[in-house]
Amino acid sequence: MADKKTIKFEIVTPERTVLSKEIMQVTVPTQDGEITILPEHIPLVSILKPGVLEIKSLDQSMDIISVSGGFIEVLRDKVVVLADTAERGEELDEERVATAKAKAEKAKAEAINREDYDLSAVAVRLEVVLARERALHKWRKLKNIK
Amino acid sequence: MAKTKEISRRIKSISSTKKITRAMEMVAAAKMRKAIEAVLRTRTYANLSWETVLHLSAMANGNGELRHPLLVSRSETKKVAIILITSNRGMCGAYNAAVINKAKDSIKIHPNVEAEFILVGKKGASVYSQKQIVAAEFPKSDVLNNSSEVVPIIKMAIENFLSTKYDKVFVAYTDFVSAAKQVPRVKQLLPVDINAEDEYLGIVGDPKVSVTKDLIAQKKEKHLAGSTGFEYIFEPSPEEVLDKIIPRLLEVQIYQALLEANASEHSARMSAMHQATEAATDMVSELTLFYNKARQAGITAEIAEISAGANALLD
């Protein structure tokens, strides 16, 4: 295992560095769909959409991070994710996610009723909340918490 | 007696000034702590994103077919814009003067280039009296909460750059190194160019970790080279990615520059006010000494007068 290739992975938001470590592989939600990056990936730049990042560490354990959008830069042995916001699975609180979801759905319902309202902004917000929820569920499933 | 009265009045006025400067020092210290926290939080993001943008520009100016208008340098520089970040209030030592002089110095080096200022913060208005052209003024809040404040600034910069009104856009701000040290800096924002003069190619923050051409070249070799060459792949397409990524990352750069400037301002104000408080303390003790001397001299003179009068009566 010693000579196995790894990726130096770093995910940062304007507020903080969320995670920085050596990993085996990472799956990211880009605009064109999910991509999985393994070591020795060719350099790539892409736009992220709200979704869930799945990271496989050296010891095969998984990390779940929800992002609300941003960019990814893949270098030969390094991956940098510049996220707008990001939360690790263990930081997500079910209650808060649920209220945020209810709020976003209500805003969407209101927006549909009122024609002059900017629907795209509301839709983006809902998407972010749903991404967070998905991340939470994935993380729970992973850790076998009900 | 007239003299002692005057001295005691001065002592009083200086001690009340001292109270004010001490209070201002406390306020600046509290604001500084917050500002430093904010600046350190976003620094990693800003530096990493600047690195990314510089890589992209290295490719755009190379032989690749990728040519984004915001990345390509123009052959001739006729007019530049300098976004000058200053404080809203004074009482912060040489903070504003230092950054304004730095900006003016870099204008002087290039006499054939016309320069226009875009001011952020009220104190930048002093460039009006120095016969400089000002294109716009933006307000700046003392505590920044989110990056939405920089959107109009960056929008104006990008629009004027694309319309070829400006051939280059710089940002002049004060880099926060530590509470005791702040360095004024001029950084090239547009076009994003790896070949810019070293002075203008900085990553915000500690100069020790700033990006140099060597580092970028090294990174290129280490991380990008391979059987397929240096090229990045872009998803969905280069245009789409760059159109989205570059304005956003420039926004981050300006935001970071504002945060650095804020942290520097509060540190500068804190140390200026600390010095003022110390100077006031020295002055008060000196004046107290004078006061006591004058008082003693007054008493001595009075006693001499009385005893002289008594002696005159005895004779």
Short mmCIF file of C-alpha atoms in Angstrom, two decimals:
data_model
loop_
_atom_site.label_atom_id
_atom_site.label_comp_id
_atom_site.label_asym_id
_atom_site.label_seq_id
_atom_site.Cartn_x
_atom_site.Cartn_y
_atom_site.Cartn_z
CA MET A 1 0.00 0.00 0.00
CA ALA A 2 2.96 2.26 0.60
CA ASP A 3 3.48 3.17 -3.03
CA LYS A 4 -0.18 3.80 -3.65
CA LYS A 5 -0.92 7.19 -5.21
CA THR A 6 -2.89 9.72 -3.22
CA ILE A 7 -4.39 13.16 -3.80
CA LYS A 8 -3.68 16.22 -1.70
CA PHE A 9 -7.20 17.48 -1.15
CA GLU A 10 -8.21 20.88 0.13
CA ILE A 11 -11.65 22.44 0.41
CA VAL A 12 -11.91 26.08 1.43
CA THR A 13 -14.73 28.58 1.74
CA PRO A 14 -14.40 32.33 2.26
CA GLU A 15 -14.93 31.65 5.96
CA ARG A 16 -12.55 28.82 6.68
CA THR A 17 -10.66 25.76 5.53
CA VAL A 18 -13.19 22.97 5.82
CA LEU A 19 -10.92 20.01 5.17
CA SER A 20 -7.34 19.50 4.10
CA LYS A 21 -5.80 16.05 3.90
CA GLU A 22 -4.48 13.22 1.75
CA ILE A 23 -7.23 11.18 0.16
CA MET A 24 -7.82 8.30 -2.24
CA GLN A 25 -10.67 9.64 -4.30
CA VAL A 26 -13.34 12.30 -4.33
CA THR A 27 -16.72 12.60 -6.03
CA VAL A 28 -17.93 16.12 -6.78
CA PRO A 29 -21.17 17.49 -8.23
CA THR A 30 -20.29 19.63 -11.25
CA GLN A 31 -22.67 21.42 -13.55
CA ASP A 32 -22.49 18.63 -16.10
CA GLY A 33 -23.01 15.88 -13.56
CA GLU A 34 -21.05 14.07 -10.90
CA ILE A 35 -17.41 13.30 -11.53
CA THR A 36 -15.08 11.13 -9.51
CA ILE A 37 -11.45 12.12 -9.31
CA LEU A 38 -8.77 9.53 -8.73
CA PRO A 39 -5.02 10.14 -8.38
CA GLU A 40 -3.25 11.11 -11.62
CA HIS A 41 -6.33 12.81 -12.99
CA ILE A 42 -5.50 15.28 -15.76
CA PRO A 43 -5.73 18.97 -14.82
CA LEU A 44 -9.30 20.19 -14.88
CA VAL A 45 -11.27 23.25 -13.93
CA SER A 46 -15.01 23.07 -13.47
CA ILE A 47 -18.00 24.77 -11.88
CA LEU A 48 -19.71 23.10 -8.96
CA LYS A 49 -23.41 23.06 -8.35
CA PRO A 50 -25.11 22.59 -4.99
CA GLY A 51 -24.66 19.00 -3.96
CA VAL A 52 -22.72 16.46 -1.98
CA LEU A 53 -19.00 15.76 -2.01
CA GLU A 54 -17.95 12.23 -1.13
CA ILE A 55 -14.38 11.77 -0.05
CA LYS A 56 -12.63 8.47 0.46
CA SER A 57 -9.73 8.70 2.88
CA LEU A 58 -6.59 6.60 2.97
CA ASP A 59 -8.12 4.25 5.55
CA GLN A 60 -11.17 3.72 3.29
CA SER A 61 -13.40 5.76 5.57
CA MET A 62 -15.76 8.25 3.93
CA ASP A 63 -16.28 11.94 4.50
CA ILE A 64 -19.43 13.72 3.39
CA ILE A 65 -19.43 17.45 2.69
CA SER A 66 -22.30 19.50 1.35
CA VAL A 67 -21.46 22.48 -0.88
CA SER A 68 -23.65 25.26 -2.22
CA GLY A 69 -21.62 25.91 -5.35
CA GLY A 70 -18.16 27.06 -6.26
CA PHE A 71 -15.23 25.83 -8.34
CA ILE A 72 -12.89 22.91 -8.47
CA GLU A 73 -9.33 22.93 -9.70
CA VAL A 74 -7.70 19.58 -10.30
CA LEU A 75 -3.92 19.47 -10.60
CA ARG A 76 -1.81 16.40 -11.16
CA ASP A 77 -1.56 15.41 -7.52
CA LYS A 78 -3.68 18.02 -5.87
CA VAL A 79 -7.35 19.00 -5.79
CA VAL A 80 -8.56 22.38 -4.61
CA VAL A 81 -12.25 23.06 -4.09
CA LEU A 82 -13.19 26.72 -3.74
CA ALA A 83 -16.71 26.47 -2.34
CA ASP A 84 -19.11 29.29 -1.61
CA THR A 85 -20.21 27.52 1.54
CA ALA A 86 -19.52 24.00 2.77
CA GLU A 87 -20.48 21.92 5.77
CA ARG A 88 -19.17 18.57 6.86
CA GLY A 89 -21.71 15.83 7.47
CA GLU A 90 -21.15 15.80 11.21
CA GLU A 91 -21.72 19.54 11.43
CA LEU A 92 -25.17 19.39 9.90
CA ASP A 93 -28.00 19.56 12.36
CA GLU A 94 -31.16 17.74 11.35
CA GLU A 95 -33.52 20.19 12.97
CA ARG A 96 -31.94 23.20 11.34
CA VAL A 97 -31.85 21.52 7.96
CA ALA A 98 -35.55 20.65 8.28
CA THR A 99 -36.57 24.21 9.19
CA ALA A 100 -34.43 25.64 6.42
CA LYS A 101 -36.06 23.27 3.97
CA ALA A 102 -39.57 24.18 5.12
CA LYS A 103 -38.70 27.85 4.80
CA ALA A 104 -37.25 27.49 1.32
CA GLU A 105 -40.25 25.47 0.15
CA LYS A 106 -42.62 28.06 1.53
CA ALA A 107 -40.70 30.82 -0.23
CA LYS A 108 -40.96 28.86 -3.46
CA ALA A 109 -44.70 28.36 -3.07
CA GLU A 110 -45.10 32.07 -2.47
CA ALA A 111 -42.93 32.88 -5.42
CA ILE A 112 -45.03 30.75 -7.74
CA ASN A 113 -48.20 32.52 -6.63
CA ARG A 114 -46.72 35.94 -7.23
CA GLU A 115 -45.76 36.36 -10.82
CA ASP A 116 -43.34 39.23 -10.50
CA TYR A 117 -41.13 37.35 -8.07
CA ASP A 118 -37.66 36.19 -9.05
CA LEU A 119 -38.08 32.44 -9.06
CA SER A 120 -34.50 31.58 -9.90
CA ALA A 121 -33.11 32.96 -6.64
CA VAL A 122 -35.62 30.94 -4.64
CA ALA A 123 -34.92 27.83 -6.67
CA VAL A 124 -31.20 28.15 -6.00
CA ARG A 125 -31.86 28.47 -2.30
CA LEU A 126 -34.03 25.40 -2.29
CA GLU A 127 -31.37 23.51 -4.18
CA VAL A 128 -28.77 24.41 -1.56
CA VAL A 129 -31.04 23.27 1.25
CA LEU A 130 -31.81 20.01 -0.53
CA ALA A 131 -28.11 19.40 -1.07
CA ARG A 132 -27.57 19.84 2.63
CA GLU A 133 -30.35 17.41 3.41
CA ARG A 134 -28.94 14.83 1.04
CA ALA A 135 -25.53 15.21 2.64
CA LEU A 136 -27.04 14.70 6.07
CA HIS A 137 -28.87 11.56 5.00
CA LYS A 138 -25.80 10.11 3.32
CA TRP A 139 -23.73 10.78 6.37
CA ARG A 140 -26.28 9.17 8.65
CA LYS A 141 -26.51 6.13 6.46
CA LEU A 142 -22.76 5.88 6.48
CA LYS A 143 -22.51 6.04 10.23
CA ASN A 144 -25.58 3.85 10.73
CA ILE A 145 -27.40 6.44 12.77
CA LYS A 146 -31.14 6.44 12.52
CA MET B 1 -0.24 82.87 40.77
CA ALA B 2 -1.30 83.56 37.19
CA LYS B 3 1.28 81.14 35.93
CA THR B 4 0.19 78.19 38.06
CA LYS B 5 -3.40 78.72 37.02
CA GLU B 6 -2.47 78.56 33.37
CA ILE B 7 -0.43 75.41 33.88
CA SER B 8 -3.19 73.68 35.79
CA ARG B 9 -5.62 74.51 33.01
CA ARG B 10 -3.31 72.89 30.48
CA ILE B 11 -2.89 69.82 32.64
CA LYS B 12 -6.65 69.48 32.80
CA SER B 13 -7.08 69.78 29.04
CA ILE B 14 -4.32 67.31 28.31
CA SER B 15 -5.71 64.75 30.74
CA SER B 16 -9.11 64.94 29.10
CA THR B 17 -7.48 64.49 25.68
CA LYS B 18 -5.69 61.50 27.12
CA LYS B 19 -8.98 60.01 28.23
CA ILE B 20 -10.30 60.33 24.68
CA THR B 21 -7.23 58.84 23.03
CA ARG B 22 -7.26 55.97 25.50
CA ALA B 23 -10.92 55.28 24.73
CA MET B 24 -10.17 55.38 21.01
CA GLU B 25 -7.31 52.97 21.52
CA MET B 26 -9.65 50.53 23.26
CA VAL B 27 -12.25 50.83 20.51
CA ALA B 28 -9.61 50.35 17.81
CA ALA B 29 -8.24 47.32 19.64
CA ALA B 30 -11.68 45.70 19.77
CA LYS B 31 -12.34 46.44 16.12
CA MET B 32 -8.88 45.21 15.21
CA ARG B 33 -9.46 41.85 16.82
CA LYS B 34 -12.59 41.36 14.77
CA ALA B 35 -10.95 42.59 11.58
CA ILE B 36 -7.95 40.30 12.05
CA GLU B 37 -10.20 37.33 12.61
CA ALA B 38 -12.06 38.12 9.41
CA VAL B 39 -8.89 38.63 7.40
CA LEU B 40 -7.27 35.41 8.54
CA ARG B 41 -10.40 33.39 7.85
CA THR B 42 -10.62 34.37 4.21
CA ARG B 43 -6.91 34.48 3.47
CA THR B 44 -6.53 30.82 2.50
CA TYR B 45 -9.45 31.06 0.12
CA ALA B 46 -8.20 34.29 -1.42
CA ASN B 47 -4.67 32.98 -1.86
CA LEU B 48 -5.72 29.66 -3.33
CA SER B 49 -8.14 31.34 -5.71
CA TRP B 50 -5.50 33.85 -6.79
CA GLU B 51 -3.16 30.96 -7.52
CA THR B 52 -5.83 29.32 -9.64
CA VAL B 53 -6.44 32.52 -11.59
CA LEU B 54 -2.73 33.01 -12.15
CA HIS B 55 -2.43 29.48 -13.51
CA LEU B 56 -5.25 30.12 -15.87
CA SER B 57 -3.62 33.33 -17.02
CA ALA B 58 -0.31 31.56 -17.53
CA MET B 59 -2.12 29.36 -19.97
CA ALA B 60 -4.01 32.19 -21.64
CA ASN B 61 -0.80 34.04 -22.36
CA GLY B 62 0.94 30.92 -23.48
CA ASN B 63 0.43 29.35 -26.85
CA GLY B 64 -2.86 27.68 -25.99
CA GLU B 65 -5.97 28.54 -27.92
CA LEU B 66 -7.57 29.70 -24.73
CA ARG B 67 -7.89 33.48 -24.84
CA HIS B 68 -10.26 35.08 -22.44
CA PRO B 69 -10.52 38.89 -22.72
CA LEU B 70 -9.91 39.35 -18.99
CA LEU B 71 -6.70 37.35 -19.10
CA VAL B 72 -4.96 38.75 -22.14
CA SER B 73 -2.59 41.69 -21.70
CA ARG B 74 -2.67 44.44 -24.25
CA SER B 75 0.41 45.39 -26.19
CA GLU B 76 0.20 49.03 -25.19
CA THR B 77 -0.78 50.58 -21.89
CA LYS B 78 -2.32 54.00 -22.28
CA LYS B 79 -4.61 54.38 -19.36
CA VAL B 80 -4.82 52.59 -16.05
CA ALA B 81 -7.21 52.69 -13.14
CA ILE B 82 -6.13 52.43 -9.54
CA ILE B 83 -8.64 51.32 -6.96
CA LEU B 84 -7.43 53.13 -3.87
CA ILE B 85 -8.56 51.74 -0.54
CA THR B 86 -8.31 54.17 2.36
CA SER B 87 -10.01 54.67 5.70
CA ASN B 88 -13.09 56.76 6.36
CA ARG B 89 -11.63 58.56 9.33
CA GLY B 90 -8.27 59.95 10.28
CA MET B 91 -6.42 59.52 13.58
CA CYS B 92 -4.54 56.52 12.32
CA GLY B 93 -1.02 57.81 11.89
CA ALA B 94 0.55 57.59 8.46
CA TYR B 95 -1.83 54.85 7.31
CA ASN B 96 -3.59 56.80 4.55
CA ALA B 97 -0.57 58.83 3.51
CA ALA B 98 1.47 55.65 3.08
CA VAL B 99 -0.94 53.95 0.71
CA ILE B 100 -1.61 57.12 -1.29
CA ASN B 101 2.11 57.77 -1.69
CA LYS B 102 2.69 54.20 -2.75
CA ALA B 103 0.05 54.54 -5.45
CA LYS B 104 1.48 57.87 -6.62
CA ASP B 105 4.99 56.48 -6.70
CA SER B 106 3.95 53.71 -9.03
CA ILE B 107 2.31 56.31 -11.28
CA LYS B 108 5.50 58.34 -11.34
CA ILE B 109 7.55 55.38 -12.55
CA HIS B 110 5.44 55.27 -15.71
CA PRO B 111 5.13 58.90 -16.82
CA ASN B 112 3.55 58.09 -20.18
CA VAL B 113 0.62 56.30 -18.69
CA GLU B 114 -2.53 58.16 -17.71
CA ALA B 115 -3.94 57.11 -14.37
CA GLU B 116 -7.40 57.44 -12.91
CA PHE B 117 -8.37 56.75 -9.35
CA ILE B 118 -11.35 54.83 -8.09
CA LEU B 119 -11.69 55.73 -4.46
CA VAL B 120 -12.95 53.43 -1.73
CA GLY B 121 -13.15 55.16 1.65
CA LYS B 122 -13.46 58.85 2.40
CA LYS B 123 -9.85 59.74 3.09
CA GLY B 124 -8.86 58.95 -0.47
CA ALA B 125 -10.41 62.29 -1.40
CA SER B 126 -7.08 63.92 -0.65
CA VAL B 127 -5.88 62.89 -4.12
CA TYR B 128 -8.21 65.55 -5.55
CA SER B 129 -5.93 68.24 -4.18
CA GLN B 130 -2.94 66.49 -5.70
CA LYS B 131 -4.22 67.03 -9.23
CA GLN B 132 -5.20 63.43 -9.85
CA ILE B 133 -8.21 62.37 -11.86
CA VAL B 134 -10.89 60.53 -9.95
CA ALA B 135 -13.28 58.34 -11.89
CA ALA B 136 -15.54 57.23 -9.08
CA GLU B 137 -15.98 57.16 -5.34
CA PHE B 138 -17.39 54.24 -3.42
CA PRO B 139 -18.39 54.20 0.23
CA LYS B 140 -16.77 51.72 2.55
CA SER B 141 -18.20 50.41 5.80
CA ASP B 142 -15.88 49.99 8.75
CA VAL B 143 -16.94 46.43 9.40
CA LEU B 144 -17.51 44.26 6.35
CA ASN B 145 -20.13 41.59 6.65
CA ASN B 146 -20.22 40.04 3.24
CA SER B 147 -18.70 40.45 -0.15
CA SER B 148 -21.75 42.09 -1.74
CA GLU B 149 -20.21 45.49 -1.04
CA VAL B 150 -17.46 44.94 -3.60
CA VAL B 151 -19.79 43.93 -6.43
CA PRO B 152 -20.30 47.45 -7.86
CA ILE B 153 -16.58 48.16 -7.68
CA ILE B 154 -15.55 45.04 -9.56
CA LYS B 155 -18.38 45.49 -12.04
CA MET B 156 -17.19 48.96 -12.90
CA ALA B 157 -13.59 47.76 -13.19
CA ILE B 158 -14.47 44.88 -15.51
CA GLU B 159 -16.82 46.92 -17.69
CA ASN B 160 -14.34 49.71 -18.21
CA PHE B 161 -11.56 47.26 -18.83
CA LEU B 162 -13.54 45.38 -21.45
CA SER B 163 -14.63 48.60 -23.15
CA THR B 164 -10.88 49.39 -23.42
CA LYS B 165 -11.24 52.57 -21.40
CA TYR B 166 -8.53 51.16 -19.14
CA ASP B 167 -5.75 48.89 -20.25
CA LYS B 168 -4.88 47.84 -16.73
CA VAL B 169 -6.58 47.93 -13.37
CA PHE B 170 -4.63 48.01 -10.13
CA VAL B 171 -5.69 47.92 -6.55
CA ALA B 172 -3.77 49.91 -3.92
CA TYR B 173 -4.35 48.79 -0.36
CA THR B 174 -2.53 48.19 2.88
CA ASP B 175 -1.48 44.65 3.50
CA PHE B 176 -1.86 43.43 7.04
CA VAL B 177 1.27 41.62 8.19
CA SER B 178 0.91 41.90 11.95
CA ALA B 179 -0.61 44.27 14.48
CA ALA B 180 2.67 46.18 14.46
CA LYS B 181 3.40 46.06 10.75
CA GLN B 182 1.35 47.02 7.73
CA VAL B 183 2.67 47.32 4.21
CA PRO B 184 1.08 49.46 1.50
CA ARG B 185 0.83 47.58 -1.74
CA VAL B 186 -0.16 47.99 -5.38
CA LYS B 187 -1.41 44.87 -7.09
CA GLN B 188 -2.38 44.30 -10.69
CA LEU B 189 -5.92 43.05 -10.93
CA LEU B 190 -6.70 43.21 -14.63
CA PRO B 191 -5.62 41.72 -16.88
CA VAL B 192 -4.79 38.78 -14.70
CA ASP B 193 -1.24 38.30 -15.84
CA ILE B 194 1.48 36.03 -14.61
CA ASN B 195 4.03 38.15 -16.46
CA ALA B 196 3.19 41.32 -14.56
CA GLU B 197 6.11 42.97 -12.83
CA ASP B 198 6.92 41.15 -9.64
CA GLU B 199 5.92 44.12 -7.56
CA TYR B 200 2.39 43.93 -8.87
CA LEU B 201 1.97 40.21 -8.55
CA GLY B 202 1.20 39.58 -4.99
CA ILE B 203 -0.84 37.30 -2.98
CA VAL B 204 -2.44 39.10 -0.13
CA GLY B 205 -1.12 38.53 3.32
CA ASP B 206 2.31 37.66 4.54
CA PRO B 207 4.98 38.63 2.00
CA LYS B 208 6.84 35.48 2.93
CA VAL B 209 4.16 33.32 1.40
CA SER B 210 3.51 35.54 -1.58
CA VAL B 211 3.44 33.98 -4.98
CA THR B 212 6.40 34.58 -7.23
CA LYS B 213 6.96 33.56 -10.80
CA ASP B 214 9.31 30.85 -9.59
CA LEU B 215 6.63 29.32 -7.47
CA ILE B 216 4.14 29.32 -10.31
CA ALA B 217 6.67 27.87 -12.72
CA GLN B 218 7.54 25.23 -10.18
CA LYS B 219 3.90 24.45 -9.67
CA LYS B 220 3.39 24.20 -13.37
CA GLU B 221 6.14 21.65 -13.66
CA LYS B 222 5.16 19.72 -10.62
CA HIS B 223 1.42 19.64 -10.92
CA LEU B 224 0.54 20.23 -14.52
CA ALA B 225 3.22 18.62 -16.59
CA GLY B 226 2.63 15.12 -17.78
CA SER B 227 2.13 13.04 -20.82
CA THR B 228 -0.74 15.25 -21.95
CA GLY B 229 1.05 18.58 -21.64
CA PHE B 230 0.07 21.47 -19.40
CA GLU B 231 -3.43 22.04 -20.59
CA TYR B 232 -6.41 22.03 -18.32
CA ILE B 233 -9.67 20.54 -19.37
CA PHE B 234 -12.68 22.71 -18.77
CA GLU B 235 -16.16 21.51 -18.05
CA PRO B 236 -18.58 22.46 -19.54
CA SER B 237 -16.48 24.71 -21.81
CA PRO B 238 -13.54 27.08 -21.32
CA GLU B 239 -15.62 30.18 -22.06
CA GLU B 240 -18.37 29.24 -19.68
CA VAL B 241 -16.03 28.31 -16.87
CA LEU B 242 -13.84 31.39 -17.23
CA ASP B 243 -16.81 33.73 -17.58
CA LYS B 244 -18.02 32.49 -14.24
CA ILE B 245 -14.82 31.87 -12.39
CA ILE B 246 -12.84 35.03 -13.12
CA PRO B 247 -15.30 37.72 -12.02
CA ARG B 248 -16.09 35.72 -8.90
CA LEU B 249 -12.45 35.30 -7.98
CA LEU B 250 -11.65 38.94 -8.69
CA GLU B 251 -14.47 39.81 -6.36
CA VAL B 252 -12.80 37.70 -3.72
CA GLN B 253 -9.52 39.52 -4.32
CA ILE B 254 -11.06 42.94 -3.81
CA TYR B 255 -12.97 41.71 -0.80
CA GLN B 256 -9.78 40.36 0.68
CA ALA B 257 -7.96 43.62 -0.07
CA LEU B 258 -10.72 45.48 1.77
CA LEU B 259 -10.43 43.15 4.74
CA GLU B 260 -6.66 43.55 4.80
CA ALA B 261 -7.08 47.31 4.62
CA ASN B 262 -9.59 47.28 7.46
CA ALA B 263 -7.38 45.19 9.70
CA SER B 264 -4.43 47.45 8.91
CA GLU B 265 -6.46 50.58 9.55
CA HIS B 266 -7.57 49.49 12.98
CA SER B 267 -4.08 48.33 13.91
CA ALA B 268 -2.61 51.61 12.69
CA ARG B 269 -5.20 53.56 14.63
CA MET B 270 -4.61 51.53 17.73
CA SER B 271 -0.87 52.14 17.72
CA ALA B 272 -1.31 55.82 16.83
CA MET B 273 -3.71 56.26 19.72
CA HIS B 274 -1.44 54.30 22.02
CA GLN B 275 1.39 56.69 21.20
CA ALA B 276 -0.88 59.68 21.69
CA THR B 277 -1.90 58.39 25.12
CA GLU B 278 1.72 57.86 26.07
CA ALA B 279 2.70 61.31 24.86
CA ALA B 280 -0.15 62.80 26.90
CA THR B 281 1.05 60.95 30.00
CA ASP B 282 4.57 62.32 29.54
CA MET B 283 3.26 65.81 29.02
CA VAL B 284 1.08 65.71 32.10
CA SER B 285 3.96 64.59 34.31
CA GLU B 286 6.22 67.27 32.87
CA LEU B 287 3.60 69.96 33.35
CA THR B 288 2.92 68.75 36.91
CA LEU B 289 6.59 69.24 37.65
CA PHE B 290 6.45 72.78 36.25
CA TYR B 291 3.29 73.43 38.18
CA ASN B 292 4.86 72.36 41.48
CA LYS B 293 7.97 74.42 40.79
CA ALA B 294 5.86 77.46 40.01
CA ARG B 295 3.77 76.91 43.10
CA GLN B 296 6.86 76.56 45.29
CA ALA B 297 8.42 79.63 43.74
CA GLY B 298 5.21 81.51 44.45
CA ILE B 299 5.21 80.43 48.11
CA THR B 300 8.89 81.28 48.51
CA ALA B 301 8.33 84.70 47.02
CA GLU B 302 5.36 85.27 49.33
CA ILE B 303 7.33 84.29 52.42
CA ALA B 304 10.21 86.49 51.31
CA GLU B 305 7.78 89.36 50.91
CA ILE B 306 6.20 88.81 54.33
CA SER B 307 9.51 88.46 56.11
CA ALA B 308 10.87 91.51 54.30
CA GLY B 309 7.76 93.44 55.43
CA ALA B 310 8.17 92.20 59.02
CA ASN B 311 11.84 93.18 58.99
CA ALA B 312 10.92 96.63 57.74
CA LEU B 313 8.45 97.04 60.64
CA LEU B 314 11.07 95.92 63.24
CA ASP B 315 13.62 98.45 62.04
#
